[in-house]
Coordinates of C-alpha atoms in Angstrom, one line a residue:
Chain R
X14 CA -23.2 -22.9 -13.4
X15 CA -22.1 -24.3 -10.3
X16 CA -23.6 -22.9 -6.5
X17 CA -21.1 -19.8 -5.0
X18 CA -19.6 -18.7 -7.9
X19 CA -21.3 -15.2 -8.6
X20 CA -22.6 -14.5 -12.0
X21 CA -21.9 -11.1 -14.3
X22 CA -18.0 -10.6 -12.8
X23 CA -16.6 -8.2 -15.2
X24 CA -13.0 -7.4 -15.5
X25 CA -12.0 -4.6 -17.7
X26 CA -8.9 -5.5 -19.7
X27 CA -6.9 -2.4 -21.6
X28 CA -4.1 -3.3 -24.0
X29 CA -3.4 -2.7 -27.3
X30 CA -2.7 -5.6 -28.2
X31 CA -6.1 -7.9 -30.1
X32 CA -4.6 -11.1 -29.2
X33 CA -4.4 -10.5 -25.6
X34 CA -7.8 -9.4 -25.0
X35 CA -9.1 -12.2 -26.8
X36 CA -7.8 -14.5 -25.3
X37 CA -8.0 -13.3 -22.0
X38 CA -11.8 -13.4 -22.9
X39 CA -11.6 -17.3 -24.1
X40 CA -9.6 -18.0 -21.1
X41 CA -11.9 -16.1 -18.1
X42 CA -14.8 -17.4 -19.2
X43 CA -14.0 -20.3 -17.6
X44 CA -13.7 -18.6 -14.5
X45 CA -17.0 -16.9 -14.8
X46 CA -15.5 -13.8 -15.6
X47 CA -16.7 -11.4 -18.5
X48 CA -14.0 -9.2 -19.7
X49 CA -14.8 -6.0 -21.5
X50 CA -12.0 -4.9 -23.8
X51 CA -10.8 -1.6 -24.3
X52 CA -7.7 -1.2 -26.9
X53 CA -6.8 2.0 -25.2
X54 CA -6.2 4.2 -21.8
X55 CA -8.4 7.1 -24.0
X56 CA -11.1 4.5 -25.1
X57 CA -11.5 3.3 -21.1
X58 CA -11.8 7.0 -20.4
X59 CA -14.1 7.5 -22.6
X60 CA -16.5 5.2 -21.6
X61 CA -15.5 5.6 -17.9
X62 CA -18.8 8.2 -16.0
X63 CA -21.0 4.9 -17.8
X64 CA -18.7 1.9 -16.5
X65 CA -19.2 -0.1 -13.0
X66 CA -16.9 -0.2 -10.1
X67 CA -14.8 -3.5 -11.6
X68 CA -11.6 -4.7 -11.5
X69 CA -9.0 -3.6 -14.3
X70 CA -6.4 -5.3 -16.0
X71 CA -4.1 -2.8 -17.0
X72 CA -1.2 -3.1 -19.7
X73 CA 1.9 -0.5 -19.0
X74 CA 3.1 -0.1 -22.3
X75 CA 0.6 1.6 -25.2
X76 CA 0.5 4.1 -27.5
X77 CA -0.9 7.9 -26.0
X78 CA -1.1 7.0 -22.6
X79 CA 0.7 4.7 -20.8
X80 CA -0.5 2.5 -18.1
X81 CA 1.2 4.5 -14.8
X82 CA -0.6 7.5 -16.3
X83 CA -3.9 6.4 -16.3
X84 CA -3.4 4.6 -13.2
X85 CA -2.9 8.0 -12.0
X86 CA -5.7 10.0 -14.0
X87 CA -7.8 7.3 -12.3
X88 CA -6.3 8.4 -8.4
X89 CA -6.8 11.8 -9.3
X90 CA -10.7 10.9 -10.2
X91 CA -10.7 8.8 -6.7
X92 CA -11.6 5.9 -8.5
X93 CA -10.2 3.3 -6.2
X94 CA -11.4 -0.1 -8.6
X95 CA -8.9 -2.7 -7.5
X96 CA -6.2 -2.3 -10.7
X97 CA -3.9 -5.0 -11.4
X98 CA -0.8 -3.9 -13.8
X99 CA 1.1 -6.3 -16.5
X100 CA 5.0 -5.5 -17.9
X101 CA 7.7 -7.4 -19.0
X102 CA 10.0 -9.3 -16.7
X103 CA 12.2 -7.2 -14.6
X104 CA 10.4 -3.7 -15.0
X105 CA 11.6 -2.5 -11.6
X106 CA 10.9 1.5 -11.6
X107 CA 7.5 0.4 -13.2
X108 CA 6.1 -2.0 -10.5
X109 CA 6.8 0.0 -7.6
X110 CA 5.4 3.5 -9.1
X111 CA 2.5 1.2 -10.1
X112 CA 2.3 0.0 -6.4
X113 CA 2.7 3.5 -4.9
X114 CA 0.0 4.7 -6.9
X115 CA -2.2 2.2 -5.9
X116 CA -2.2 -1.3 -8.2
X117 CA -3.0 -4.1 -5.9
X118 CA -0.4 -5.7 -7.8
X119 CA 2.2 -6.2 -10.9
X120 CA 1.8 -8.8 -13.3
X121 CA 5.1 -10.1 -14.8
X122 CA 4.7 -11.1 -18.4
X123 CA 4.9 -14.1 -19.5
X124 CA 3.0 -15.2 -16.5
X125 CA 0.7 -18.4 -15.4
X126 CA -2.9 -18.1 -15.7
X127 CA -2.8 -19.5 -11.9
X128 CA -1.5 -16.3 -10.7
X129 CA -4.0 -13.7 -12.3
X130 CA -7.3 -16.2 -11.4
X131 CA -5.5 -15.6 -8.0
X132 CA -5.2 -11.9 -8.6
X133 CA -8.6 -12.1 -10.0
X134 CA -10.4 -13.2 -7.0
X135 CA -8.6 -11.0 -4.4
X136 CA -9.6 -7.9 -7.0
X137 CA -13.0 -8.9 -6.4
X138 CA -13.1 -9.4 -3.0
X139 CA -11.5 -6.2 -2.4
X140 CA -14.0 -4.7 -4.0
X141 CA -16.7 -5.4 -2.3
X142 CA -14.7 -4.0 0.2
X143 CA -14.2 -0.8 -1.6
X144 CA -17.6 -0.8 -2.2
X145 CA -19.2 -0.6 1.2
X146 CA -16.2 1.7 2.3
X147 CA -17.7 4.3 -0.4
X148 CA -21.2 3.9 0.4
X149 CA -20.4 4.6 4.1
X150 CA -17.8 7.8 3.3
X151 CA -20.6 9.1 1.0
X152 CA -23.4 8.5 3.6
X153 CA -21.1 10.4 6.3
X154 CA -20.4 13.4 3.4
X155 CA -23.3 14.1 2.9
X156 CA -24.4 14.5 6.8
X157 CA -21.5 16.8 7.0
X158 CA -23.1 19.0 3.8
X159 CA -26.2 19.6 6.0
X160 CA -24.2 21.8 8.4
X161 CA -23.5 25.1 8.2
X162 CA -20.1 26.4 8.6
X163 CA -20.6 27.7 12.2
X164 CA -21.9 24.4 13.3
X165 CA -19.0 22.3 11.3
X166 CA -16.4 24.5 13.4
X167 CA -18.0 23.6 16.8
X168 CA -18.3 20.0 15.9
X169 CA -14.9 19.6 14.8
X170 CA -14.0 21.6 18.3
X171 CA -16.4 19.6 20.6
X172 CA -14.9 16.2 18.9
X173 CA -11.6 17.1 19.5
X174 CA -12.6 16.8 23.0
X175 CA -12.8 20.5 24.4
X176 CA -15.7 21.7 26.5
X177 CA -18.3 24.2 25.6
X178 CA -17.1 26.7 27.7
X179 CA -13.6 26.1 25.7
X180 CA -15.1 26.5 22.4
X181 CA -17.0 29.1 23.1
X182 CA -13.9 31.6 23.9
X183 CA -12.4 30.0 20.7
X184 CA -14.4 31.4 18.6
X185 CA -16.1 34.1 20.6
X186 CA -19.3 33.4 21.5
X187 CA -21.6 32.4 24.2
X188 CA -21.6 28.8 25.8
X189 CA -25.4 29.0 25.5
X190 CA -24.7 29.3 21.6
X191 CA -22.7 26.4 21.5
X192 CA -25.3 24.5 23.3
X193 CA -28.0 25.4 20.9
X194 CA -25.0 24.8 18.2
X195 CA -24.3 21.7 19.9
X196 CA -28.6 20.2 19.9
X197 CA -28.7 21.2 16.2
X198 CA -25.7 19.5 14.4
X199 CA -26.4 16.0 16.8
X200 CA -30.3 16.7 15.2
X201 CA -29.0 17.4 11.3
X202 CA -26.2 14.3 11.8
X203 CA -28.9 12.2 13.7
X204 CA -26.4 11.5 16.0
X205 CA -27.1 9.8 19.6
X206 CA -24.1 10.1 21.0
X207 CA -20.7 11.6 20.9
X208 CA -19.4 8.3 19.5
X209 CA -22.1 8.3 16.6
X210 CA -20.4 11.7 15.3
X211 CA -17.0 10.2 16.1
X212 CA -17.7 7.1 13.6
X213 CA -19.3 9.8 11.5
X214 CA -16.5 11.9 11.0
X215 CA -14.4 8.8 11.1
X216 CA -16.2 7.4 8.1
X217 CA -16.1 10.7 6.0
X218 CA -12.1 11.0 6.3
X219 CA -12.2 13.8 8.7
X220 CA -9.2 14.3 10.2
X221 CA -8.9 15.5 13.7
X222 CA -5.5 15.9 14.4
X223 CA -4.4 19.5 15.2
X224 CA -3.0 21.3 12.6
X225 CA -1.1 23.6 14.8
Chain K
X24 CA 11.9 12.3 15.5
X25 CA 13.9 9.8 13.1
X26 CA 16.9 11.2 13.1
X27 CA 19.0 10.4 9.3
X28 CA 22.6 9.0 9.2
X29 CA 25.2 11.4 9.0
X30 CA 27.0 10.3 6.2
X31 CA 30.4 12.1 7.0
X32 CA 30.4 9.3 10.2
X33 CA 32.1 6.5 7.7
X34 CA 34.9 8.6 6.9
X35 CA 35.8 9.6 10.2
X36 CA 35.6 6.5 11.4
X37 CA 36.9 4.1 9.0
X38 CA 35.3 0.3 9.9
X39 CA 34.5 -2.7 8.2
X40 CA 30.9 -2.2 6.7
X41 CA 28.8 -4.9 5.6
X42 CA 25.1 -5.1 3.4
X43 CA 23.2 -7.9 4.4
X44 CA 19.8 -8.8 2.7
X45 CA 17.7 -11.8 4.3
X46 CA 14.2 -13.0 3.5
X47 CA 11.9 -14.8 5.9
X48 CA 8.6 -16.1 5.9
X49 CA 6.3 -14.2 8.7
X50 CA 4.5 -16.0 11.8
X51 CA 2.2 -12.6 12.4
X52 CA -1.7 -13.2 12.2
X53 CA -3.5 -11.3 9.7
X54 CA -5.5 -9.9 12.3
X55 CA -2.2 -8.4 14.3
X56 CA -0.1 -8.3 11.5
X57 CA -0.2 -3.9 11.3
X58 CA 0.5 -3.6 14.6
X59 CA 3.2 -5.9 14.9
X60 CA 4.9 -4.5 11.9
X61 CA 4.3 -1.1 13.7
X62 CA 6.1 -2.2 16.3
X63 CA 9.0 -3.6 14.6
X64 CA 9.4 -0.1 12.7
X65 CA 9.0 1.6 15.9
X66 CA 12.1 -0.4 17.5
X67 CA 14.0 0.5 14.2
X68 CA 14.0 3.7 14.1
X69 CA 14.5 4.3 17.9
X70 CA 17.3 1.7 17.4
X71 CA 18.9 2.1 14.3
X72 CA 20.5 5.3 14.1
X73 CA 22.5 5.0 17.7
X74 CA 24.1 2.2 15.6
X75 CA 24.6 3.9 12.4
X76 CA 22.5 1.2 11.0
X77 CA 21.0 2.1 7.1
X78 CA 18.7 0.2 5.2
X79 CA 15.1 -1.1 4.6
X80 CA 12.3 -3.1 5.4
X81 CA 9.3 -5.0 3.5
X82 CA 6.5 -6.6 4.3
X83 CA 3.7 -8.8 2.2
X84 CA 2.0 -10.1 4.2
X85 CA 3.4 -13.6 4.0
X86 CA 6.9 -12.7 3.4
X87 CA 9.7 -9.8 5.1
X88 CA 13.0 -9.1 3.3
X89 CA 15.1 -6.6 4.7
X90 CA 18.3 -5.1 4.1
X91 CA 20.8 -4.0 6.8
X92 CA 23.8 -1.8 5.9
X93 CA 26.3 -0.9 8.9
X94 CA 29.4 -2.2 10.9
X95 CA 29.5 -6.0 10.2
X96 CA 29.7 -6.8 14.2
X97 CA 26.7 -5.2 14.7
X98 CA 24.9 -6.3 11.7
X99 CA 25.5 -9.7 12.6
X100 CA 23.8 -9.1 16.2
X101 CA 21.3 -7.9 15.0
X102 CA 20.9 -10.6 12.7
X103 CA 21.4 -13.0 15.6
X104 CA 18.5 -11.4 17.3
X105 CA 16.2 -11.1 14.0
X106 CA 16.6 -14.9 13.6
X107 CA 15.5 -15.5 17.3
X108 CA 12.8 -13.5 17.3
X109 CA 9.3 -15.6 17.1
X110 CA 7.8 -12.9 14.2
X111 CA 10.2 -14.4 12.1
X112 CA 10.5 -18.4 10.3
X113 CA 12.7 -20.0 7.9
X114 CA 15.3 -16.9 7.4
X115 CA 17.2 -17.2 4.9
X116 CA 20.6 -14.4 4.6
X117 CA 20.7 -14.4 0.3
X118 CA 23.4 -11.6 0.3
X119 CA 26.3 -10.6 2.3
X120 CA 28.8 -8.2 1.3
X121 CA 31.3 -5.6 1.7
X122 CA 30.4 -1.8 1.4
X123 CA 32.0 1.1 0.7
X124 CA 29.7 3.5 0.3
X125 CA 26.0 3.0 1.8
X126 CA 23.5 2.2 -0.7
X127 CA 20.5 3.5 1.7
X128 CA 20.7 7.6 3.6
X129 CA 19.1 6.1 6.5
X130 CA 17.0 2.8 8.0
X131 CA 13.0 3.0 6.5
X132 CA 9.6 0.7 6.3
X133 CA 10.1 0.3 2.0
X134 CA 6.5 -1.2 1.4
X135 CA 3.5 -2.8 3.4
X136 CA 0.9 -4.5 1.7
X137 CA -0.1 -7.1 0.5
X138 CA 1.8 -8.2 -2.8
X139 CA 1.5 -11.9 -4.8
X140 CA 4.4 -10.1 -7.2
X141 CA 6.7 -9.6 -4.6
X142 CA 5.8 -12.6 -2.6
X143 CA 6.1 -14.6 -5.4
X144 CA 9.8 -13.6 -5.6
X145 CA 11.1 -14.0 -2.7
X146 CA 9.6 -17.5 -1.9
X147 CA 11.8 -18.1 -5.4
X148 CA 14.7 -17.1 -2.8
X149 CA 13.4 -19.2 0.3
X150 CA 12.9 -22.5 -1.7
X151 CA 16.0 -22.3 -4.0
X152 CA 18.3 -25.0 -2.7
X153 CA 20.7 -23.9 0.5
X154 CA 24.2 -24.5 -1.6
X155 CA 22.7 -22.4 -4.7
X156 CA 23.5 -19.1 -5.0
X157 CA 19.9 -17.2 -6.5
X158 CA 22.2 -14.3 -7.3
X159 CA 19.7 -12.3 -9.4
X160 CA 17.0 -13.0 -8.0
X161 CA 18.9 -11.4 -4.3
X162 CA 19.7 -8.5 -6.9
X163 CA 16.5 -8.0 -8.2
X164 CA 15.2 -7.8 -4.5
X165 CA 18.1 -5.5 -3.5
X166 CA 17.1 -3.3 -6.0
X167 CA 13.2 -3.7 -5.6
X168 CA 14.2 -2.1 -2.1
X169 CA 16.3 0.7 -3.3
X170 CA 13.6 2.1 -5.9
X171 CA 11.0 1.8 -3.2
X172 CA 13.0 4.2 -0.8
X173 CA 14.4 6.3 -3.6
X174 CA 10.4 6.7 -5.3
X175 CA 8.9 7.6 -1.8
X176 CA 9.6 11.0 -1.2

């Protein structure tokens, strides 16, 4: 095997079709990448709480469900695996409700093996991407867990920039309370500085804007 | 606060209204590339609806293709100023026609994001020979645009 190319890729490929997924395998392993096949939506879900984070090459049209409905099964799960869809020519309503939910991108069938080892490689780029963007949410989540609601509600007052003295008549209590408030949750986040539980929140998807 | 067109406007005041579709290849950086499209979109929709101007924008990454929909003197200007502007190269108009009845309910950002699909379709329009006309592939993009606004709310 030749230097840079990374071993154990896997793509997963769902169709229906036999022919396809064999010779998607005959032709990727060129590429250094190992397909697992899956002749079903139901069979890829099956298997899905044991599968990797990989890319998926996703057929639209197959029997039970179809490819925009697992692609949306799969957003309601907030499994974010870079998914890449394949239809017929032409299928306009299909591309952009696969692209609204999510596909990186559409595959037009018949298409050049050029253009998916393109796809291919910008799948698995992106998720390495997606990968260090869901270590660092899950590392700011579970900060967050270790307060208790009191202390969430002063953090989420003291980083929307108001003073002690200001959250403290928000929610009725002491500015000495917020203080201790205040020394505890920067101790439970083991935060430094204000802009440590700023990138904290940042990273867990908190959003600060007022809802008001 | 984007305000929509008031559709009523065209009958009262009966003009010559045009579509237009272009494609053009972008000069933003990937690294500036969200912001500038930010701005554009920004301009727009301050702009647009003084000028009764409908339609929609995309963006690949490599590629824009937007469609304008309003009085032909002003879509024309505006086309004047698109082709001057340095975020734009190699513009290419694919479609120009008459309108009776406006195919877009007010001027909107269609998709941003990267796309090798679309991209791959309209360089199809930016390399097909000036004197040919690539009618179905300018249809296909028109309507590419109008399944993106009409799927988005």
């Amino acid at each position: 095997m030749p230097p840079n190319i990374p071993a154990n890729r896997y793509l997963y490929v769902i169709d229906d079709d036999i022919d396809v997924r064999k010779s998607l395998n005959l032709v990727l392993v060129t590429s250094h990448i190992t397909t697992w096949p899956f002749a079903s939506p139901t069979d890829f879900l099956a298997q899905l709480d044991t599968l990797k984070p990989a890319p998926v090459l996703l057929d639209f049209r197959m029997p039970d469900l179809d490819g925009l409905q697992l692609l949306r099964i799969l957003r309601e799960r907030e499994i974010f695996w870079p998914v890449i869809m394949m239809s017929a020519h032409g299928q306009i309503p299909i591309a952009v409700r696969a692209m609204q939910l999510g596909a990186i991108d559409f595959l037009e069938k018949p298409y050049q093996i050029e253009d998916l080892e393109r796809l291919l490689e910008s799948s698995f780029n992106m998720l390495d991407e997606i990968r260090l963007e869901a270590e660092s949410r899950n590392e700011a989540k579970s900060k967050l867990e270790k307060l208790t609601p009191r202390e969430r509600e002063v953090l989420l007052l003291l980083a929307r920039g108001f003073p002690n003295k200001v959250v403290a008549d928000d929610l009725g209590i002491s500015p000495r309370t917020i203080e201790v408030h205040r020394r505890q949750l920067y101790e439970k986040m083991g935060a430094k500085s204000s802009v440590e539980l700023l990138a904290t929140l940042h990273a867990a998807g908190v959003d600060l804007k007022m809802s008001e | 606060m984007i305000s929509s067109f008031d559709a009523s406007y065209d009958e009262k005041y009966p003009m010559q209204l045009i579509s237009l579709l272009y494609v053009s290849e972008s000069a933003l950086s990937s690294t500036t590339e969200r912001q500038s499209v930010d701005d554009i979109v920004a301009t727009a929709n301050r702009r647009n609806p003084a000028m009764n101007v409908t339609g929609a924008l995309l963006f690949t990454g490599s590629h824009f293709a937007q469609i304008l929909e309003g009085e032909k003197e002003i879509v024309e200007v505006l086309l004047s100023e698109i082709t001057a502007d340095s975020r734009h190269r190699n513009l290419r108009v694919v479609d120009q026609h008459p309108l009776h009845h406006r195919k877009f309910p007010e001027w909107s950002m269609a998709y941003f994001g990267p796309s090798i699909f679309i991209s791959r379709h309209v360089n199809s329009l930016l390399q097909s020979p000036v004197q040919t006309s690539n009618q179905g592939e300018g249809e296909w993009l028109s309507a590419l645009l109008r399944e993106f606004i009409a799927t988005s709310k």
